[in-house]
XYZ file of N, CA and C in Angstrom:
480
model
N -45.649 -63.767 35.327
C -44.233 -63.825 35.029
C -43.981 -63.627 33.538
N -44.804 -64.261 32.710
C -44.637 -64.129 31.263
C -44.863 -62.687 30.832
N -45.812 -62.005 31.493
C -46.072 -60.617 31.110
C -44.910 -59.707 31.510
N -44.203 -60.035 32.589
C -43.036 -59.244 32.995
C -41.926 -59.410 31.969
N -41.694 -60.654 31.518
C -40.662 -60.878 30.501
C -41.033 -60.180 29.197
N -42.308 -60.232 28.846
C -42.761 -59.557 27.634
C -42.527 -58.052 27.766
N -42.820 -57.495 28.963
C -42.603 -56.076 29.212
C -41.117 -55.740 29.107
N -40.256 -56.569 29.719
C -38.811 -56.339 29.660
C -38.315 -56.385 28.216
N -38.808 -57.363 27.452
C -38.395 -57.496 26.060
C -38.825 -56.271 25.253
N -40.068 -55.833 25.442
C -40.553 -54.647 24.732
C -39.770 -53.414 25.146
N -39.519 -53.289 26.456
C -38.758 -52.145 26.948
C -37.330 -52.178 26.400
N -36.738 -53.366 26.321
C -35.378 -53.498 25.779
C -35.313 -53.058 24.330
N -36.297 -53.460 23.537
C -36.339 -53.047 22.130
C -36.529 -51.536 22.017
N -37.417 -51.001 22.878
C -37.644 -49.557 22.860
C -36.365 -48.811 23.244
N -35.701 -49.275 24.290
C -34.476 -48.609 24.753
C -33.405 -48.642 23.674
N -33.253 -49.782 23.017
C -32.262 -49.902 21.948
C -32.603 -48.954 20.797
N -33.860 -48.915 20.414
C -34.282 -48.020 19.331
C -34.080 -46.559 19.731
N -34.380 -46.237 20.990
C -34.205 -44.869 21.476
C -32.734 -44.462 21.449
N -31.857 -45.332 21.911
C -30.419 -45.039 21.915
C -29.915 -44.866 20.485
N -30.324 -45.750 19.584
C -29.889 -45.651 18.187
C -30.383 -44.348 17.557
N -31.639 -44.013 17.783
C -32.189 -42.775 17.219
C -31.483 -41.553 17.795
N -31.194 -41.588 19.090
C -30.493 -40.471 19.726
C -29.109 -40.296 19.127
N -28.399 -41.395 18.914
C -27.064 -41.320 18.318
C -27.130 -40.752 16.904
N -28.056 -41.240 16.116
C -28.188 -40.755 14.747
C -28.577 -39.285 14.721
N -29.539 -38.917 15.559
C -29.996 -37.535 15.580
C -28.904 -36.605 16.078
N -28.210 -37.005 17.136
C -27.162 -36.131 17.674
C -26.015 -35.998 16.688
N -25.724 -37.046 15.925
C -24.676 -36.953 14.910
C -25.099 -36.004 13.798
N -26.381 -36.031 13.476
C -26.874 -35.163 12.406
C -26.837 -33.695 12.820
N -27.078 -33.410 14.110
C -27.080 -32.013 14.529
C -25.798 -31.601 15.234
N -24.944 -32.531 15.555
C -23.725 -32.200 16.286
C -22.773 -31.365 15.445
N -22.851 -31.475 14.144
C -21.924 -30.784 13.264
C -22.656 -30.036 12.155
N -23.680 -29.237 12.505
C -24.350 -28.500 11.443
C -23.395 -27.458 10.866
N -23.537 -27.214 9.585
C -22.635 -26.279 8.934
C -23.372 -25.619 7.785
N -23.381 -24.307 7.762
C -23.966 -23.611 6.624
C -23.002 -23.727 5.449
N -23.500 -23.455 4.250
C -22.607 -23.496 3.083
C -21.504 -22.459 3.219
N -21.818 -21.316 3.802
C -20.807 -20.275 4.000
C -19.698 -20.775 4.936
N -20.085 -21.431 6.027
C -19.089 -21.994 6.952
C -18.273 -23.079 6.263
N -18.946 -23.918 5.489
C -18.239 -24.980 4.773
C -17.235 -24.393 3.790
N -17.642 -23.382 3.048
C -16.721 -22.746 2.093
C -15.498 -22.178 2.815
N -15.719 -21.531 3.948
C -14.601 -20.958 4.709
C -13.659 -22.058 5.196
N -14.217 -23.170 5.673
C -13.380 -24.287 6.141
C -12.602 -24.911 4.983
N -13.250 -25.023 3.833
C -12.587 -25.599 2.656
C -11.453 -24.690 2.198
N -11.709 -23.392 2.123
C -10.650 -22.455 1.730
C -9.472 -22.531 2.691
N -9.762 -22.587 3.977
C -8.692 -22.669 4.982
C -7.901 -23.964 4.823
N -8.600 -25.080 4.616
C -7.925 -26.368 4.433
C -7.002 -26.337 3.222
N -7.501 -25.848 2.110
C -6.690 -25.813 0.889
C -5.505 -24.867 1.062
N -5.731 -23.718 1.681
C -4.624 -22.787 1.921
C -3.579 -23.396 2.847
N -4.026 -23.996 3.942
C -3.102 -24.612 4.894
C -2.299 -25.729 4.237
N -2.938 -26.466 3.355
C -2.291 -27.610 2.720
C -1.356 -27.209 1.588
N -1.749 -26.229 0.777
C -1.024 -25.969 -0.466
C -0.314 -24.618 -0.566
N -0.635 -23.657 0.302
C 0.042 -22.358 0.217
C 1.546 -22.518 0.375
N 2.266 -21.717 -0.384
C 3.711 -21.600 -0.203
C 3.973 -20.167 0.241
N 5.073 -19.924 0.927
C 5.326 -18.555 1.392
C 5.305 -17.534 0.256
N 5.785 -17.930 -0.900
C 5.861 -17.005 -2.029
C 4.680 -17.100 -2.990
N 3.760 -18.049 -2.749
C 2.667 -18.268 -3.699
C 1.445 -18.852 -2.987
N 0.432 -18.034 -2.835
C -0.796 -18.449 -2.155
C -1.780 -19.064 -3.154
N -2.611 -19.959 -2.644
C -3.653 -20.591 -3.453
C -4.912 -19.733 -3.399
N -5.525 -19.533 -4.547
C -6.823 -18.861 -4.644
C -7.873 -19.949 -4.877
N -8.903 -19.978 -4.052
C -9.921 -21.025 -4.132
C -11.282 -20.395 -4.409
N -11.761 -20.560 -5.654
C -13.064 -20.027 -6.023
C -13.380 -20.432 -7.453
N -14.565 -20.889 -7.718
C -15.693 -21.112 -6.829
C -15.581 -22.455 -6.099
N -16.421 -22.600 -5.095
C -16.566 -23.852 -4.353
C -18.035 -24.237 -4.444
N -18.300 -25.464 -4.889
C -19.685 -25.957 -4.940
C -19.825 -27.108 -3.958
N -20.979 -27.167 -3.312
C -21.214 -28.153 -2.253
C -22.531 -28.857 -2.513
N -22.508 -30.168 -2.360
C -23.718 -30.989 -2.436
C -23.668 -31.946 -1.252
N -24.427 -31.620 -0.213
C -24.402 -32.452 0.986
C -23.029 -32.424 1.631
N -22.413 -33.592 1.730
C -21.099 -33.708 2.360
C -19.979 -33.849 1.337
N -20.231 -33.399 0.119
C -19.234 -33.465 -0.954
C -19.067 -32.061 -1.530
N -17.835 -31.721 -1.887
C -17.573 -30.403 -2.475
C -16.524 -30.524 -3.573
N -16.590 -29.599 -4.507
C -15.527 -29.419 -5.500
C -15.092 -27.967 -5.386
N -13.789 -27.779 -5.206
C -13.227 -26.433 -5.089
C -12.272 -26.188 -6.242
N -12.546 -25.151 -7.029
C -11.611 -24.727 -8.075
C -10.488 -23.964 -7.389
N -9.252 -24.196 -7.847
C -8.123 -23.491 -7.239
C -7.111 -23.085 -8.304
N -6.442 -21.993 -8.032
C -5.321 -21.566 -8.865
C -4.181 -21.174 -7.934
N -2.975 -21.390 -8.436
C -1.768 -21.028 -7.691
C -0.735 -20.609 -8.731
N -0.569 -19.307 -8.877
C 0.290 -18.815 -9.948
C -0.324 -19.171 -11.287
N 0.460 -19.826 -12.148
C -0.021 -20.224 -13.472
C -0.736 -21.575 -13.462
N -0.657 -22.288 -12.345
C -1.259 -23.624 -12.258
C -2.682 -23.535 -11.732
N -3.424 -24.598 -11.952
C -4.787 -24.637 -11.454
C -5.336 -26.048 -11.493
N -6.495 -26.219 -10.914
C -7.148 -27.519 -10.899
C -8.394 -27.475 -10.037
N -8.843 -28.652 -9.683
C -10.033 -28.794 -8.851
C -9.731 -29.796 -7.748
N -10.247 -29.508 -6.561
C -10.105 -30.432 -5.438
C -11.474 -31.030 -5.141
N -11.506 -32.342 -4.957
C -12.717 -33.050 -4.556
C -12.603 -33.294 -3.058
N -13.614 -32.883 -2.325
C -13.571 -32.976 -0.870
C -14.785 -33.705 -0.330
N -14.611 -34.245 0.876
C -15.706 -34.913 1.583
C -15.694 -34.415 3.023
N -16.886 -34.198 3.564
C -16.992 -33.754 4.955
C -17.168 -34.954 5.859
N -16.371 -34.982 6.924
C -16.518 -35.977 7.985
C -16.740 -35.205 9.267
N -17.940 -35.328 9.807
C -18.354 -34.558 10.981
C -18.229 -33.074 10.649
N -17.428 -32.316 11.376
C -17.306 -30.877 11.112
C -16.149 -30.551 10.186
N -15.333 -31.540 9.879
C -14.120 -31.296 9.103
C -14.262 -31.753 7.657
N -13.590 -31.033 6.776
C -13.516 -31.406 5.371
C -12.161 -32.027 5.113
N -12.117 -32.995 4.200
C -10.841 -33.578 3.795
C -10.786 -33.639 2.279
N -9.588 -33.453 1.762
C -9.389 -33.522 0.318
C -9.269 -34.989 -0.062
N -10.131 -35.435 -0.958
C -10.096 -36.814 -1.443
C -9.104 -36.925 -2.592
N -9.188 -35.970 -3.520
C -8.344 -36.032 -4.716
C -8.256 -34.654 -5.356
N -7.219 -34.475 -6.155
C -7.075 -33.278 -6.981
C -7.062 -33.719 -8.435
N -7.686 -32.929 -9.283
C -7.742 -33.250 -10.702
C -8.001 -32.002 -11.516
N -8.278 -32.218 -12.781
C -8.518 -31.099 -13.687
C -9.859 -31.217 -14.367
N -9.820 -31.285 -15.693
C -11.047 -31.328 -16.493
C -11.908 -32.539 -16.155
N -11.292 -33.635 -15.770
C -12.035 -34.852 -15.461
C -13.065 -34.668 -14.364
N -12.824 -33.725 -13.463
C -13.759 -33.522 -12.354
C -15.033 -32.799 -12.777
N -15.159 -32.488 -14.064
C -16.415 -31.949 -14.584
C -17.338 -33.086 -15.023
N -16.825 -34.307 -15.014
C -17.556 -35.490 -15.471
C -18.079 -36.271 -14.261
N -19.406 -36.478 -14.174
C -19.957 -37.215 -13.027
C -19.343 -38.598 -12.831
N -18.974 -39.276 -13.913
C -18.411 -40.623 -13.755
C -17.043 -40.574 -13.075
N -16.277 -39.512 -13.303
C -14.980 -39.373 -12.625
C -15.187 -39.137 -11.136
N -16.192 -38.354 -10.797
C -16.498 -38.098 -9.385
C -16.996 -39.392 -8.735
N -17.855 -40.125 -9.435
C -18.373 -41.390 -8.905
C -17.257 -42.407 -8.712
N -16.254 -42.387 -9.590
C -15.155 -43.351 -9.454
C -14.300 -43.071 -8.221
N -14.474 -41.900 -7.618
C -13.758 -41.568 -6.384
C -14.552 -41.995 -5.152
N -15.639 -42.740 -5.376
C -16.417 -43.256 -4.259
C -17.631 -42.416 -3.895
N -17.980 -41.476 -4.740
C -19.150 -40.624 -4.510
C -20.332 -41.239 -5.257
N -21.519 -41.215 -4.647
C -22.685 -41.811 -5.308
C -22.946 -41.114 -6.642
N -23.524 -41.867 -7.582
C -23.805 -41.307 -8.913
C -24.739 -40.104 -8.831
N -25.732 -40.181 -7.954
C -26.676 -39.074 -7.807
C -25.995 -37.799 -7.332
N -25.168 -37.919 -6.315
C -24.423 -36.756 -5.800
C -23.457 -36.265 -6.868
N -22.793 -37.190 -7.559
C -21.829 -36.812 -8.608
C -22.518 -35.997 -9.702
N -23.714 -36.405 -10.103
C -24.443 -35.660 -11.134
C -24.850 -34.278 -10.636
N -25.327 -34.213 -9.394
C -25.765 -32.926 -8.848
C -24.596 -31.960 -8.684
N -23.474 -32.452 -8.173
C -22.364 -31.535 -7.903
C -21.693 -31.066 -9.190
N -21.621 -31.929 -10.204
C -21.033 -31.478 -11.470
C -21.958 -30.484 -12.177
N -23.269 -30.627 -11.991
C -24.207 -29.629 -12.538
C -23.994 -28.283 -11.843
N -23.813 -28.311 -10.534
C -23.530 -27.073 -9.795
C -22.206 -26.467 -10.249
N -21.224 -27.320 -10.519
C -19.920 -26.838 -10.975
C -20.052 -26.136 -12.327
N -20.815 -26.749 -13.255
C -21.035 -26.119 -14.568
C -21.652 -24.730 -14.406
N -22.634 -24.627 -13.538
C -23.289 -23.337 -13.300
C -22.309 -22.331 -12.701
N -21.543 -22.761 -11.707
C -20.595 -21.858 -11.038
C -19.481 -21.401 -11.974
N -19.073 -22.277 -12.894
C -17.974 -21.941 -13.804
C -18.445 -21.220 -15.070
N -19.744 -21.110 -15.259
C -20.276 -20.498 -16.487
C -19.820 -19.054 -16.671
N -19.589 -18.354 -15.583
C -19.191 -16.942 -15.684
C -17.672 -16.748 -15.727
N -16.911 -17.832 -15.645
C -15.450 -17.718 -15.679
C -14.956 -17.530 -17.109
N -13.822 -16.887 -17.240
C -13.233 -16.673 -18.568
C -12.718 -17.992 -19.139
N -12.581 -18.037 -20.448
C -12.037 -19.229 -21.112
C -10.618 -19.508 -20.622
N -9.853 -18.461 -20.368
C -8.483 -18.628 -19.870
C -8.477 -19.271 -18.480
N -9.401 -18.842 -17.616
C -9.489 -19.413 -16.268
C -9.895 -20.886 -16.345
N -10.855 -21.221 -17.203
C -11.272 -22.619 -17.371
C -10.094 -23.451 -17.864
N -9.346 -22.929 -18.802
C -8.172 -23.640 -19.315
C -7.169 -23.896 -18.189
N -6.985 -22.923 -17.317
C -6.073 -23.072 -16.182
C -6.582 -24.149 -15.219
N -7.879 -24.161 -14.935
C -8.464 -25.163 -14.042
C -8.391 -26.559 -14.654
N -8.580 -26.639 -15.963
C -8.539 -27.922 -16.669
C -7.117 -28.463 -16.817
N -6.118 -27.619 -16.592
C -4.729 -27.986 -16.904
C -4.110 -29.010 -15.958
N -4.727 -29.250 -14.817
C -4.181 -30.244 -13.892
C -4.237 -31.599 -14.578
N -3.103 -32.237 -14.724
C -2.991 -33.478 -15.486
C -3.249 -34.687 -14.601
N -4.265 -35.476 -14.955
C -4.557 -36.698 -14.224
C -5.319 -36.431 -12.940
N -5.279 -37.423 -12.053
C -5.930 -37.335 -10.749
C -4.925 -37.783 -9.700
N -4.797 -36.999 -8.653
C -3.926 -37.361 -7.538
C -4.813 -37.617 -6.333
N -4.795 -38.851 -5.853
C -5.569 -39.212 -4.674
C -4.790 -38.782 -3.442
N -5.486 -38.134 -2.551
C -4.839 -37.611 -1.356
C -5.018 -38.587 -0.204
N -3.934 -38.847 0.518
C -4.017 -39.635 1.737
C -4.423 -38.737 2.879
N -4.973 -39.309 3.931
C -5.399 -38.529 5.093
C -4.200 -37.797 5.684
N -4.319 -36.492 5.794
C -3.262 -35.699 6.395
C -2.102 -35.401 5.471
N -2.211 -35.768 4.202
C -1.116 -35.540 3.260
C -0.902 -34.049 3.062
N 0.327 -33.624 3.083
C 0.663 -32.220 2.859
C 1.277 -32.072 1.490
N 1.072 -30.939 0.905
C 1.593 -30.618 -0.420
C 3.043 -30.190 -0.269
N 3.929 -30.883 -0.928
C 5.335 -30.535 -0.839
C 5.738 -29.555 -1.913
N 6.814 -28.817 -1.679
C 7.257 -27.814 -2.640
C 7.849 -28.436 -3.889
N 8.135 -29.740 -3.855
C 8.692 -30.397 -5.030
C 7.618 -31.002 -5.926
N 6.349 -30.821 -5.566
C 5.256 -31.362 -6.367
C 5.130 -30.593 -7.675
N 4.643 -31.292 -8.712
C 4.445 -30.651 -10.014
C 3.243 -29.719 -9.996
N 2.319 -29.889 -9.031
C 1.104 -29.053 -9.010
C 1.029 -28.253 -7.757
């Protein structure tokens, strides 16, 4: 009888571990995304959120580190950077900012790990190295940081 209970207990632990591993593994592969797919989804999200009929948003470059991205954007004379996070297959805008998003500590203050913040800002520096000084000035011109709520839409009365 004791050996049956021991077997049940061992089997229960194995079953629990198997279910947990299956959930983790399926979550990891359920939403695979290449960087190209991620960039396309990010561009679509930013366009859907911020495009105006008379003024479309241009999004380039986009740098990605794991489930975090920074997208440079311009719209007419305005510009800035969007900080994004991936949840499953979808990307969401966490915040919009300007020059501050080149600083790892600003990215970390938005809830991103310091390691990821350092890696993504290094990628951003590399991606922006070929941009003109005028384009960098336009991207840096976004004043402050605007935290985005889930599902928040950009209104036509916004300053940015």
